[in-house]
Amino acid sequence: MTERPLQLLSGPTPERRDAARNREALLEAARAMVEQCGVDAVTMDAVAAAAGVGKGTVFRRFESRAGLMAALLDFREREFQTSVLRGPPPLGPGAPPLDRLLAFGEGRLRYNLEAAQLIGAAGRAGRRSAGVASFSAQHIAFLLRSLDVGGDVGYLAAALLAPLENVVLDDPATLADYPLERSISGWADLVRRVVGRVGDADTGSLARD
Amino acid sequence: MTERPLQLLSGPTPERRDAARNREALLEAARAMVEQCGVDAVTMDAVAAAAGVGKGTVFRRFESRAGLMAALLDFREREFQTSVLRGPPPLGPGAPPLDRLLAFGEGRLRYNLEAAQLIGAAGRAGRRSAGVASFSAQHIAFLLRSLDVGGDVGYLAAALLAPLENVVLDDPATLADYPLERSISGWADLVRRVVGRVGDADTGSLARD
DNA sequence: ACCCTAACCGGACCACGGTCCGGTTAATTC
DNA sequence: GAATTAACCGGACCGTGGTCCGGTTAGGGT
């Protein structure tokens, strides 16, 4: 009976060295393939072969194709979250709440459009990692409270987030085919209405109907 | 050179009789399988076999699995659209615009939750048929104009639609796990803010935070 | 009643995501 | 440094969505 001693300080021996090497090689191979051939061309067999590794290994490390994509996405997502939490204003802390909110909308929109293919391929796995959606929703909710918005702030935040995230849906529908500029100013208008400060800044010269 | 005569009155000879029979058999088989075993269990081979038909035929008729699901969905979608366009108030015409808008939100929400699995499986094909998303967006836009809402009404409509449709995303995120009641009243609150009639009716007794 | 052609049918075939298990190798202990 | 053990590796294997092409059939024209 070889009972393993408690190793509180050494950590949970998280990964063997060869495993780490392989994870690295796989991520790099996948990244390269995405960059060169687009997300759709990234096949599990191909990335395994490119990394000089068996297919089973890829699934062991990343669980599924979606998981692999999520791992690729993770880096960018962290980057975004960091610039919200600790970056320069108006996206980061320091600016007035409304400015931060509008900056968040634009930033998230750009992010989603840029990473659209990856996000789509990552599916639900992409959101799971680090609770992506809930981060955004909670941030919006926090800003809404700072603006003394009453009512069900949690739902309002989620509802405001939806049109930003929806751009990504492969759905050829409505939101996807608005040009970026129009989405940004449209969302800003929406937010001002929700917050109750309608005439505050440029609603732009948008037609009244 | 056997040139086909113009047949303006007889129509474009749309379908051969056996083809029609097969389409019917396939739809019925698929419907039954969905009802008994759930959407995921509906495999193309299985539905082909159940209809006593080759697999190629299924793809000829419905293009893809998503297309088949879209065809199944089509019936319900028409039903919904009809009750919006010609049904009884407040969903149908006759009620004041704001009432119709709120009724639309609730109706669409219920519809999306009820048909969630099917909608997910139909993917973009589900929206394509009869321009589903654009119908909803245009209806909302119409009601907003009736309420004298200014600004970019097209975008506002799409943005209001997003949190209703998003419920369906397999995404475990934010919007999906609000209970129906809370979504309904939350959306109603959102709409009143956008329209500019905040105190009009029951915002409910929702906590201020 | 016969023929002609276009449309249709079906199942063999392919690619890709995902699973499994026997052999291999890294870390740890003595 | 040898033995032990647990984790890892890899490629053969499976199910499913989707394609393709040779044989078949419906239906109009003569």
CSV table of C-alpha atoms (C1' of nucleotides) in Angstrom, one decimal:
chain,number,residue,atom,x,y,z
A,1,MET,CA,0.0,0.0,0.0
A,2,THR,CA,2.1,2.9,-1.2
A,3,GLU,CA,0.0,5.8,-0.1
A,4,ARG,CA,1.0,9.0,-1.8
A,5,PRO,CA,2.1,11.7,0.7
A,6,LEU,CA,0.2,14.9,0.8
A,7,GLN,CA,2.1,17.4,-1.4
A,8,LEU,CA,0.6,20.7,-0.6
A,9,LEU,CA,3.6,22.7,-1.6
A,10,SER,CA,4.8,20.9,-4.7
A,11,GLY,CA,1.4,21.2,-6.5
A,12,PRO,CA,-0.6,18.4,-8.1
A,13,THR,CA,2.2,17.3,-10.4
A,14,PRO,CA,0.1,18.7,-13.2
A,15,GLU,CA,1.8,17.4,-16.3
A,16,ARG,CA,4.6,15.2,-17.6
A,17,ARG,CA,7.3,16.8,-19.5
A,18,ASP,CA,6.7,15.0,-22.8
A,19,ALA,CA,3.0,15.8,-22.4
A,20,ALA,CA,3.9,19.5,-22.1
A,21,ARG,CA,6.1,19.3,-25.1
A,22,ASN,CA,3.3,17.8,-27.1
A,23,ARG,CA,0.7,20.3,-26.0
A,24,GLU,CA,3.0,23.0,-27.1
A,25,ALA,CA,3.7,21.4,-30.5
A,26,LEU,CA,0.0,20.8,-31.1
A,27,LEU,CA,-1.0,24.4,-30.3
A,28,GLU,CA,1.7,25.8,-32.5
A,29,ALA,CA,0.8,23.5,-35.3
A,30,ALA,CA,-2.9,24.4,-35.0
A,31,ARG,CA,-2.1,28.1,-34.8
A,32,ALA,CA,0.0,27.9,-38.0
A,33,MET,CA,-2.7,26.0,-39.9
A,34,VAL,CA,-5.4,28.4,-38.9
A,35,GLU,CA,-3.3,31.3,-40.0
A,36,GLN,CA,-2.4,29.8,-43.4
A,37,CYS,CA,-5.5,27.9,-44.4
A,38,GLY,CA,-8.3,29.1,-42.3
A,39,VAL,CA,-10.2,27.4,-39.5
A,40,ASP,CA,-12.1,25.0,-41.6
A,41,ALA,CA,-9.0,23.4,-43.0
A,42,VAL,CA,-7.8,22.5,-39.5
A,43,THR,CA,-8.5,18.8,-39.3
A,44,MET,CA,-7.6,16.8,-36.2
A,45,ASP,CA,-5.6,14.2,-38.2
A,46,ALA,CA,-3.7,17.0,-39.9
A,47,VAL,CA,-2.8,18.9,-36.8
A,48,ALA,CA,-1.7,15.6,-35.2
A,49,ALA,CA,0.4,14.7,-38.2
A,50,ALA,CA,1.9,18.2,-38.3
A,51,ALA,CA,2.9,18.0,-34.7
A,52,GLY,CA,4.4,14.5,-35.2
A,53,VAL,CA,1.9,13.0,-32.8
A,54,GLY,CA,-0.9,10.4,-32.8
A,55,LYS,CA,-4.5,11.5,-33.1
A,56,GLY,CA,-5.4,10.1,-29.7
A,57,THR,CA,-2.9,12.5,-28.1
A,58,VAL,CA,-4.7,15.5,-29.6
A,59,PHE,CA,-8.0,14.3,-28.1
A,60,ARG,CA,-6.4,13.5,-24.8
A,61,ARG,CA,-5.0,17.0,-24.5
A,62,PHE,CA,-7.9,19.0,-25.9
A,63,GLU,CA,-10.9,16.8,-25.5
A,64,SER,CA,-12.4,17.7,-28.9
A,65,ARG,CA,-12.0,19.9,-31.9
A,66,ALA,CA,-14.0,22.6,-30.1
A,67,GLY,CA,-11.7,22.3,-27.2
A,68,LEU,CA,-8.6,22.8,-29.3
A,69,MET,CA,-10.1,25.9,-30.9
A,70,ALA,CA,-11.0,27.1,-27.4
A,71,ALA,CA,-7.4,26.7,-26.4
A,72,LEU,CA,-6.3,28.8,-29.3
A,73,LEU,CA,-8.9,31.4,-28.4
A,74,ASP,CA,-8.0,31.5,-24.8
A,75,PHE,CA,-4.9,33.7,-25.4
A,76,ARG,CA,-6.8,36.4,-27.1
A,77,GLU,CA,-9.7,36.3,-24.6
A,78,ARG,CA,-7.3,36.8,-21.7
A,79,GLU,CA,-5.8,39.7,-23.6
A,80,PHE,CA,-9.2,41.3,-24.0
A,81,GLN,CA,-10.2,40.7,-20.4
A,82,THR,CA,-6.9,42.1,-19.1
A,83,SER,CA,-7.3,45.3,-21.1
A,84,VAL,CA,-10.8,45.7,-19.6
A,85,LEU,CA,-9.7,45.1,-16.0
A,86,ARG,CA,-6.3,46.7,-16.1
A,87,GLY,CA,-5.8,48.5,-19.4
A,88,PRO,CA,-6.0,52.2,-20.2
A,89,PRO,CA,-9.3,54.1,-20.2
A,90,PRO,CA,-11.8,54.4,-21.5
A,91,LEU,CA,-11.9,50.6,-21.9
A,92,GLY,CA,-10.0,50.1,-18.6
A,93,PRO,CA,-10.8,51.7,-15.3
A,94,GLY,CA,-10.5,55.4,-14.8
A,95,ALA,CA,-13.1,56.7,-17.3
A,96,PRO,CA,-16.8,57.5,-16.4
A,97,PRO,CA,-19.0,54.5,-16.5
A,98,LEU,CA,-20.9,55.4,-19.6
A,99,ASP,CA,-17.7,55.9,-21.6
A,100,ARG,CA,-16.4,52.6,-20.3
A,101,LEU,CA,-19.6,50.9,-21.4
A,102,LEU,CA,-19.5,52.3,-24.9
A,103,ALA,CA,-15.9,51.5,-25.2
A,104,PHE,CA,-16.7,47.9,-24.0
A,105,GLY,CA,-19.3,47.6,-26.7
A,106,GLU,CA,-17.0,48.7,-29.5
A,107,GLY,CA,-14.1,46.6,-28.2
A,108,ARG,CA,-16.2,43.4,-27.8
A,109,LEU,CA,-17.7,43.9,-31.2
A,110,ARG,CA,-14.3,44.2,-32.9
A,111,TYR,CA,-13.0,41.2,-30.9
A,112,ASN,CA,-15.9,39.1,-31.9
A,113,LEU,CA,-15.6,40.0,-35.6
A,114,GLU,CA,-11.9,39.4,-35.6
A,115,ALA,CA,-12.1,36.0,-34.0
A,116,ALA,CA,-15.4,35.0,-35.5
A,117,GLN,CA,-14.3,31.9,-37.3
A,118,LEU,CA,-12.5,30.6,-34.2
A,119,ILE,CA,-15.3,31.4,-31.9
A,120,GLY,CA,-17.7,29.6,-34.1
A,121,ALA,CA,-15.5,26.5,-34.2
A,122,ALA,CA,-15.0,26.6,-30.5
A,123,GLY,CA,-18.7,26.5,-29.8
A,124,ARG,CA,-19.7,26.2,-26.2
A,125,ALA,CA,-16.2,25.1,-25.3
A,126,GLY,CA,-15.0,28.6,-26.1
A,127,ARG,CA,-17.3,30.2,-23.6
A,128,ARG,CA,-16.6,27.7,-20.9
A,129,SER,CA,-12.9,28.5,-20.5
A,130,ALA,CA,-12.7,31.1,-17.8
A,131,GLY,CA,-16.4,31.8,-18.0
A,132,VAL,CA,-16.1,34.2,-20.9
A,133,ALA,CA,-19.8,35.2,-21.3
A,134,SER,CA,-20.3,35.6,-17.7
A,135,PHE,CA,-17.3,37.9,-17.5
A,136,SER,CA,-18.7,40.2,-20.1
A,137,ALA,CA,-22.2,40.1,-18.6
A,138,GLN,CA,-20.9,40.8,-15.1
A,139,HIS,CA,-18.8,43.7,-16.3
A,140,ILE,CA,-21.7,45.3,-18.0
A,141,ALA,CA,-23.9,44.8,-15.0
A,142,PHE,CA,-21.3,46.4,-12.8
A,143,LEU,CA,-21.2,49.5,-15.1
A,144,LEU,CA,-25.0,49.7,-15.2
A,145,ARG,CA,-25.1,49.7,-11.4
A,146,SER,CA,-22.5,52.5,-11.4
A,147,LEU,CA,-24.9,54.4,-13.6
A,148,ASP,CA,-27.7,53.9,-11.1
A,149,VAL,CA,-29.8,51.8,-13.5
A,150,GLY,CA,-32.6,50.1,-11.7
A,151,GLY,CA,-34.6,47.0,-12.4
A,152,ASP,CA,-33.2,43.6,-13.2
A,153,VAL,CA,-29.6,44.7,-13.9
A,154,GLY,CA,-28.5,41.1,-14.5
A,155,TYR,CA,-30.9,40.5,-17.3
A,156,LEU,CA,-30.4,43.9,-18.8
A,157,ALA,CA,-26.7,43.2,-19.0
A,158,ALA,CA,-27.2,39.9,-20.6
A,159,ALA,CA,-29.6,41.4,-23.1
A,160,LEU,CA,-27.2,44.2,-24.0
A,161,LEU,CA,-24.5,41.6,-24.5
A,162,ALA,CA,-26.5,39.5,-26.9
A,163,PRO,CA,-26.4,41.8,-29.9
A,164,LEU,CA,-22.6,42.0,-29.5
A,165,GLU,CA,-22.1,38.3,-29.4
A,166,ASN,CA,-24.7,37.4,-32.0
A,167,VAL,CA,-22.6,38.9,-34.8
A,168,VAL,CA,-20.8,35.7,-34.7
A,169,LEU,CA,-23.6,33.4,-35.4
A,170,ASP,CA,-23.2,31.8,-38.8
A,171,ASP,CA,-26.7,32.9,-39.2
A,172,PRO,CA,-26.9,35.1,-42.3
A,173,ALA,CA,-29.5,37.0,-40.5
A,174,THR,CA,-30.1,40.5,-39.4
A,175,LEU,CA,-27.3,41.5,-37.1
A,176,ALA,CA,-24.5,39.9,-39.1
A,177,ASP,CA,-24.8,42.2,-42.1
A,178,TYR,CA,-24.7,45.5,-40.4
A,179,PRO,CA,-21.3,47.2,-41.1
A,180,LEU,CA,-19.2,47.7,-38.0
A,181,GLU,CA,-19.7,51.5,-37.8
A,182,ARG,CA,-23.4,51.2,-37.8
A,183,SER,CA,-23.4,48.5,-35.2
A,184,ILE,CA,-21.2,50.6,-33.0
A,185,SER,CA,-23.4,53.7,-33.1
A,186,GLY,CA,-26.5,51.6,-33.0
A,187,TRP,CA,-25.4,49.8,-29.9
A,188,ALA,CA,-24.4,53.1,-28.3
A,189,ASP,CA,-27.8,54.5,-29.0
A,190,LEU,CA,-29.4,51.4,-27.4
A,191,VAL,CA,-27.3,51.7,-24.3
A,192,ARG,CA,-28.1,55.4,-23.9
A,193,ARG,CA,-31.8,54.6,-24.0
A,194,VAL,CA,-31.4,51.9,-21.5
A,195,VAL,CA,-29.4,54.1,-19.2
A,196,GLY,CA,-31.8,56.9,-19.7
A,197,ARG,CA,-29.3,59.5,-21.1
A,198,VAL,CA,-30.6,59.8,-24.6
A,199,GLY,CA,-29.4,63.1,-25.9
A,200,ASP,CA,-26.0,63.0,-24.2
A,201,ALA,CA,-23.6,62.6,-27.1
A,202,ASP,CA,-23.5,62.1,-30.9
A,203,THR,CA,-26.4,59.9,-31.9
A,204,GLY,CA,-24.9,60.6,-35.2
A,205,SER,CA,-26.8,62.0,-38.1
A,206,LEU,CA,-28.9,58.8,-38.4
A,207,ALA,CA,-32.1,59.1,-40.3
A,208,ARG,CA,-35.2,59.3,-38.1
A,209,ASP,CA,-36.7,56.4,-39.9
B,1,MET,CA,-34.4,20.5,-81.2
B,2,THR,CA,-37.4,19.9,-79.1
B,3,GLU,CA,-38.0,23.3,-77.6
B,4,ARG,CA,-40.2,23.2,-74.6
B,5,PRO,CA,-43.3,25.4,-75.1
B,6,LEU,CA,-43.9,28.1,-72.6
B,7,GLN,CA,-46.2,26.8,-70.0
B,8,LEU,CA,-47.3,29.8,-68.1
B,9,LEU,CA,-50.4,28.3,-66.7
B,10,SER,CA,-49.4,24.8,-66.0
B,11,GLY,CA,-46.6,25.9,-63.7
B,12,PRO,CA,-43.0,24.7,-63.7
B,13,THR,CA,-43.8,21.0,-63.4
B,14,PRO,CA,-42.4,21.2,-60.0
B,15,GLU,CA,-42.0,17.6,-58.9
B,16,ARG,CA,-42.5,14.1,-60.0
B,17,ARG,CA,-45.1,12.0,-58.3
B,18,ASP,CA,-42.8,9.4,-56.8
B,19,ALA,CA,-40.5,12.3,-55.6
B,20,ALA,CA,-43.5,13.8,-53.8
B,21,ARG,CA,-44.3,10.5,-52.2
B,22,ASN,CA,-40.8,10.1,-51.0
B,23,ARG,CA,-40.6,13.7,-49.6
B,24,GLU,CA,-43.8,13.0,-47.7
B,25,ALA,CA,-42.6,9.7,-46.3
B,26,LEU,CA,-39.3,11.2,-45.3
B,27,LEU,CA,-40.8,14.1,-43.5
B,28,GLU,CA,-43.2,11.8,-41.7
B,29,ALA,CA,-40.5,9.4,-40.7
B,30,ALA,CA,-38.3,12.2,-39.5
B,31,ARG,CA,-41.1,13.8,-37.5
B,32,ALA,CA,-41.8,10.5,-35.8
B,33,MET,CA,-38.2,9.9,-34.9
B,34,VAL,CA,-37.8,13.3,-33.4
B,35,GLU,CA,-40.9,12.8,-31.4
B,36,GLN,CA,-39.9,9.4,-30.1
B,37,CYS,CA,-36.1,9.6,-29.6
B,38,GLY,CA,-35.2,13.3,-29.7
B,39,VAL,CA,-33.5,15.3,-32.3
B,40,ASP,CA,-30.0,13.9,-31.7
B,41,ALA,CA,-31.1,10.4,-32.5
B,42,VAL,CA,-32.3,11.3,-36.0
B,43,THR,CA,-29.6,10.0,-38.3
B,44,MET,CA,-29.7,10.4,-42.0
B,45,ASP,CA,-29.3,6.7,-42.6
B,46,ALA,CA,-32.0,5.9,-40.1
B,47,VAL,CA,-34.6,8.2,-41.6
B,48,ALA,CA,-33.8,7.0,-45.0
B,49,ALA,CA,-34.2,3.4,-43.9
B,50,ALA,CA,-37.4,4.2,-42.0
B,51,ALA,CA,-38.9,5.8,-45.1
B,52,GLY,CA,-37.8,2.8,-47.3
B,53,VAL,CA,-35.5,5.0,-49.4
B,54,GLY,CA,-31.9,5.4,-50.2
B,55,LYS,CA,-29.7,7.8,-48.4
B,56,GLY,CA,-29.0,9.8,-51.6
B,57,THR,CA,-32.6,10.6,-51.9
B,58,VAL,CA,-32.7,12.2,-48.5
B,59,PHE,CA,-29.9,14.5,-49.5
B,60,ARG,CA,-31.4,15.2,-52.9
B,61,ARG,CA,-34.6,16.4,-51.3
B,62,PHE,CA,-33.3,18.3,-48.3
B,63,GLU,CA,-29.8,19.1,-49.1
B,64,SER,CA,-28.4,18.3,-45.7
B,65,ARG,CA,-29.3,17.3,-42.2
B,66,ALA,CA,-29.8,20.9,-41.3
B,67,GLY,CA,-32.1,21.3,-44.3
B,68,LEU,CA,-34.2,18.4,-43.2
B,69,MET,CA,-34.6,19.9,-39.7
B,70,ALA,CA,-35.5,23.2,-41.3
B,71,ALA,CA,-38.2,21.5,-43.2
B,72,LEU,CA,-39.6,20.1,-40.0
B,73,LEU,CA,-39.4,23.5,-38.4
B,74,ASP,CA,-41.0,25.2,-41.3
B,75,PHE,CA,-44.5,24.2,-40.3
B,76,ARG,CA,-44.3,25.6,-36.8
B,77,GLU,CA,-42.6,28.8,-38.0
B,78,ARG,CA,-45.4,29.5,-40.5
B,79,GLU,CA,-47.9,28.9,-37.7
B,80,PHE,CA,-46.1,31.5,-35.6
B,81,GLN,CA,-45.9,34.0,-38.4
B,82,THR,CA,-49.5,33.6,-39.2
B,83,SER,CA,-50.6,34.3,-35.6
B,84,VAL,CA,-48.5,37.5,-35.7
B,85,LEU,CA,-49.9,38.7,-39.0
B,86,ARG,CA,-53.5,37.5,-38.8
B,87,GLY,CA,-54.1,36.1,-35.3
B,88,PRO,CA,-56.0,37.6,-32.4
B,89,PRO,CA,-54.6,40.5,-30.4
B,90,PRO,CA,-52.4,41.4,-28.6
B,91,LEU,CA,-50.0,39.3,-30.7
B,92,GLY,CA,-52.0,39.8,-33.9
B,93,PRO,CA,-53.2,43.2,-35.3
B,94,GLY,CA,-55.7,45.3,-33.3
B,95,ALA,CA,-53.9,46.0,-30.0
B,96,PRO,CA,-51.8,49.1,-29.3
B,97,PRO,CA,-48.2,48.8,-30.6
B,98,LEU,CA,-46.5,48.5,-27.2
B,99,ASP,CA,-48.9,45.7,-26.2
B,100,ARG,CA,-48.2,43.9,-29.5
B,101,LEU,CA,-44.5,44.3,-29.0
B,102,LEU,CA,-44.5,42.8,-25.5
B,103,ALA,CA,-46.7,40.0,-26.7
B,104,PHE,CA,-44.3,39.3,-29.5
B,105,GLY,CA,-41.4,39.1,-27.1
B,106,GLU,CA,-43.2,36.5,-25.0
B,107,GLY,CA,-44.5,34.6,-27.9
B,108,ARG,CA,-41.1,34.4,-29.6
B,109,LEU,CA,-39.4,33.4,-26.4
B,110,ARG,CA,-41.8,30.6,-25.8
B,111,TYR,CA,-41.5,29.5,-29.4
B,112,ASN,CA,-37.7,29.4,-29.3
B,113,LEU,CA,-37.6,27.5,-26.1
B,114,GLU,CA,-40.1,25.0,-27.3
B,115,ALA,CA,-38.4,24.3,-30.6
B,116,ALA,CA,-34.9,24.8,-29.2
B,117,GLN,CA,-33.5,21.4,-30.2
B,118,LEU,CA,-34.9,21.6,-33.7
B,119,ILE,CA,-33.7,25.2,-34.2
B,120,GLY,CA,-30.2,24.2,-33.1
B,121,ALA,CA,-30.1,21.3,-35.5
B,122,ALA,CA,-31.4,23.3,-38.3
B,123,GLY,CA,-28.7,25.9,-37.9
B,124,ARG,CA,-28.6,28.6,-40.6
B,125,ALA,CA,-30.8,26.6,-42.8
B,126,GLY,CA,-33.7,27.1,-40.4
B,127,ARG,CA,-33.4,30.9,-40.7
B,128,ARG,CA,-33.1,30.9,-44.4
B,129,SER,CA,-36.5,29.3,-45.0
B,130,ALA,CA,-38.9,32.2,-45.5
B,131,GLY,CA,-36.4,34.6,-44.1
B,132,VAL,CA,-37.3,33.9,-40.5
B,133,ALA,CA,-35.0,36.3,-38.7
B,134,SER,CA,-35.8,39.1,-41.1
B,135,PHE,CA,-39.5,38.6,-40.5
B,136,SER,CA,-39.1,39.0,-36.8
B,137,ALA,CA,-36.8,42.0,-37.1
B,138,GLN,CA,-39.0,43.7,-39.6
B,139,HIS,CA,-42.1,43.2,-37.4
B,140,ILE,CA,-40.3,44.7,-34.4
B,141,ALA,CA,-39.1,47.6,-36.5
B,142,PHE,CA,-42.6,48.2,-37.8
B,143,LEU,CA,-43.9,48.3,-34.2
B,144,LEU,CA,-41.1,50.6,-33.1
B,145,ARG,CA,-42.0,53.1,-35.8
B,146,SER,CA,-45.6,53.0,-34.8
B,147,LEU,CA,-44.3,54.0,-31.4
B,148,ASP,CA,-42.5,57.0,-32.9
B,149,VAL,CA,-39.1,55.7,-31.9
B,150,GLY,CA,-36.4,57.6,-33.6
B,151,GLY,CA,-32.8,56.7,-34.5
B,152,ASP,CA,-31.6,53.6,-36.3
B,153,VAL,CA,-34.8,51.6,-36.0
B,154,GLY,CA,-33.5,48.7,-38.1
B,155,TYR,CA,-30.6,48.1,-35.8
B,156,LEU,CA,-32.7,48.6,-32.7
B,157,ALA,CA,-35.1,46.0,-33.8
B,158,ALA,CA,-32.3,43.5,-34.5
B,159,ALA,CA,-30.7,44.3,-31.2
B,160,LEU,CA,-34.0,43.7,-29.4
B,161,LEU,CA,-34.5,40.4,-31.2
B,162,ALA,CA,-31.0,39.1,-30.2
B,163,PRO,CA,-31.8,38.3,-26.6
B,164,LEU,CA,-34.9,36.4,-27.6
B,165,GLU,CA,-33.1,34.3,-30.2
B,166,ASN,CA,-30.0,33.8,-28.1
B,167,VAL,CA,-31.8,31.6,-25.6
B,168,VAL,CA,-31.4,28.9,-28.1
B,169,LEU,CA,-27.6,28.9,-28.3
B,170,ASP,CA,-26.2,25.7,-26.8
B,171,ASP,CA,-24.0,28.2,-25.0
B,172,PRO,CA,-24.5,27.5,-21.3
B,173,ALA,CA,-24.0,31.2,-20.9
B,174,THR,CA,-25.9,34.0,-19.4
B,175,LEU,CA,-29.2,34.2,-21.2
B,176,ALA,CA,-30.0,30.5,-21.4
B,177,ASP,CA,-30.3,30.0,-17.6
B,178,TYR,CA,-32.8,32.7,-16.8
B,179,PRO,CA,-36.2,31.2,-16.1
B,180,LEU,CA,-38.9,32.1,-18.6
B,181,GLU,CA,-40.8,34.5,-16.3
B,182,ARG,CA,-37.7,36.5,-15.6
B,183,SER,CA,-36.8,36.7,-19.3
B,184,ILE,CA,-40.3,37.9,-20.2
B,185,SER,CA,-40.4,40.7,-17.6
B,186,GLY,CA,-36.7,41.6,-18.2
B,187,TRP,CA,-37.3,41.9,-21.9
B,188,ALA,CA,-40.5,44.0,-21.3
B,189,ASP,CA,-38.4,46.3,-19.1
B,190,LEU,CA,-35.8,46.6,-21.8
B,191,VAL,CA,-38.4,47.4,-24.4
B,192,ARG,CA,-40.0,50.1,-22.3
B,193,ARG,CA,-36.6,51.8,-21.8
B,194,VAL,CA,-35.9,51.7,-25.5
B,195,VAL,CA,-39.3,53.1,-26.3
B,196,GLY,CA,-39.1,55.7,-23.6
B,197,ARG,CA,-42.1,54.7,-21.6
B,198,VAL,CA,-40.5,53.4,-18.5
B,199,GLY,CA,-43.1,53.6,-15.7
B,200,ASP,CA,-46.0,52.6,-17.9
B,201,ALA,CA,-46.9,49.2,-16.5
B,202,ASP,CA,-45.7,46.6,-14.0
B,203,THR,CA,-42.0,46.5,-13.9
B,204,GLY,CA,-42.7,44.0,-11.3
B,205,SER,CA,-41.3,44.1,-7.8
B,206,LEU,CA,-37.8,43.4,-9.0
B,207,ALA,CA,-35.0,44.1,-6.6
B,208,ARG,CA,-32.9,47.2,-7.3
B,209,ASP,CA,-29.8,45.0,-7.2
C,1,DA,C1',-48.9,1.9,-78.0
C,2,DC,C1',-44.1,3.2,-78.3
C,3,DC,C1',-40.0,5.9,-77.6
C,4,DC,C1',-37.1,9.4,-75.6
C,5,DT,C1',-35.2,12.2,-72.3
C,6,DA,C1',-34.8,14.3,-68.1
C,7,DA,C1',-35.2,13.5,-63.6
C,8,DC,C1',-34.8,10.4,-60.0
C,9,DC,C1',-33.2,6.6,-57.1
C,10,DG,C1',-30.0,3.9,-54.4
C,11,DG,C1',-26.2,2.2,-52.2
C,12,DA,C1',-21.1,2.1,-52.6
C,13,DC,C1',-17.7,5.4,-51.3
C,14,DC,C1',-15.1,9.2,-48.8
C,15,DA,C1',-13.6,12.4,-45.0
C,16,DC,C1',-13.6,13.7,-40.5
C,17,DG,C1',-14.6,13.7,-35.5
C,18,DG,C1',-14.2,10.7,-31.7
C,19,DT,C1',-13.0,6.1,-29.0
C,20,DC,C1',-10.1,2.3,-27.3
C,21,DC,C1',-6.6,-0.6,-25.8
C,22,DG,C1',-1.9,-2.6,-25.9
C,23,DG,C1',2.7,-1.0,-25.9
C,24,DT,C1',6.0,2.7,-24.1
C,25,DT,C1',8.0,6.1,-21.2
C,26,DA,C1',8.6,9.5,-17.5
C,27,DA,C1',8.9,10.2,-12.6
C,28,DT,C1',9.5,8.3,-7.9
C,29,DT,C1',11.1,5.2,-4.4
C,30,DC,C1',14.5,2.2,-2.4
D,1,DG,C1',20.9,2.9,-10.8
D,2,DA,C1',17.2,-0.6,-10.9
D,3,DA,C1',12.3,-1.5,-10.1
D,4,DT,C1',7.6,0.1,-9.9
D,5,DT,C1',3.8,2.4,-11.3
D,6,DA,C1',0.9,5.6,-13.3
D,7,DA,C1',0.4,8.3,-17.0
D,8,DC,C1',1.0,8.8,-21.8
D,9,DC,C1',1.3,7.6,-26.7
D,10,DG,C1',-0.4,6.1,-31.1
D,11,DG,C1',-2.8,4.2,-34.7
D,12,DA,C1',-6.5,0.9,-35.8
D,13,DC,C1',-11.4,1.3,-35.5
D,14,DC,C1',-16.3,3.1,-35.7
D,15,DG,C1',-20.4,6.0,-36.7
D,16,DT,C1',-22.2,9.8,-39.2
D,17,DG,C1',-22.7,13.5,-42.6
D,18,DG,C1',-22.1,14.1,-47.4
D,19,DT,C1',-20.9,12.9,-52.5
D,20,DC,C1',-21.2,10.3,-56.9
D,21,DC,C1',-22.4,7.7,-60.7
D,22,DG,C1',-24.7,3.8,-63.1
D,23,DG,C1',-29.2,1.9,-63.5
D,24,DT,C1',-34.3,3.0,-63.5
D,25,DT,C1',-38.6,5.2,-64.1
D,26,DA,C1',-42.0,8.7,-64.9
D,27,DG,C1',-44.5,11.2,-68.3
D,28,DG,C1',-44.9,13.9,-72.6
D,29,DG,C1',-44.7,13.7,-77.8
D,30,DT,C1',-45.6,11.2,-81.9
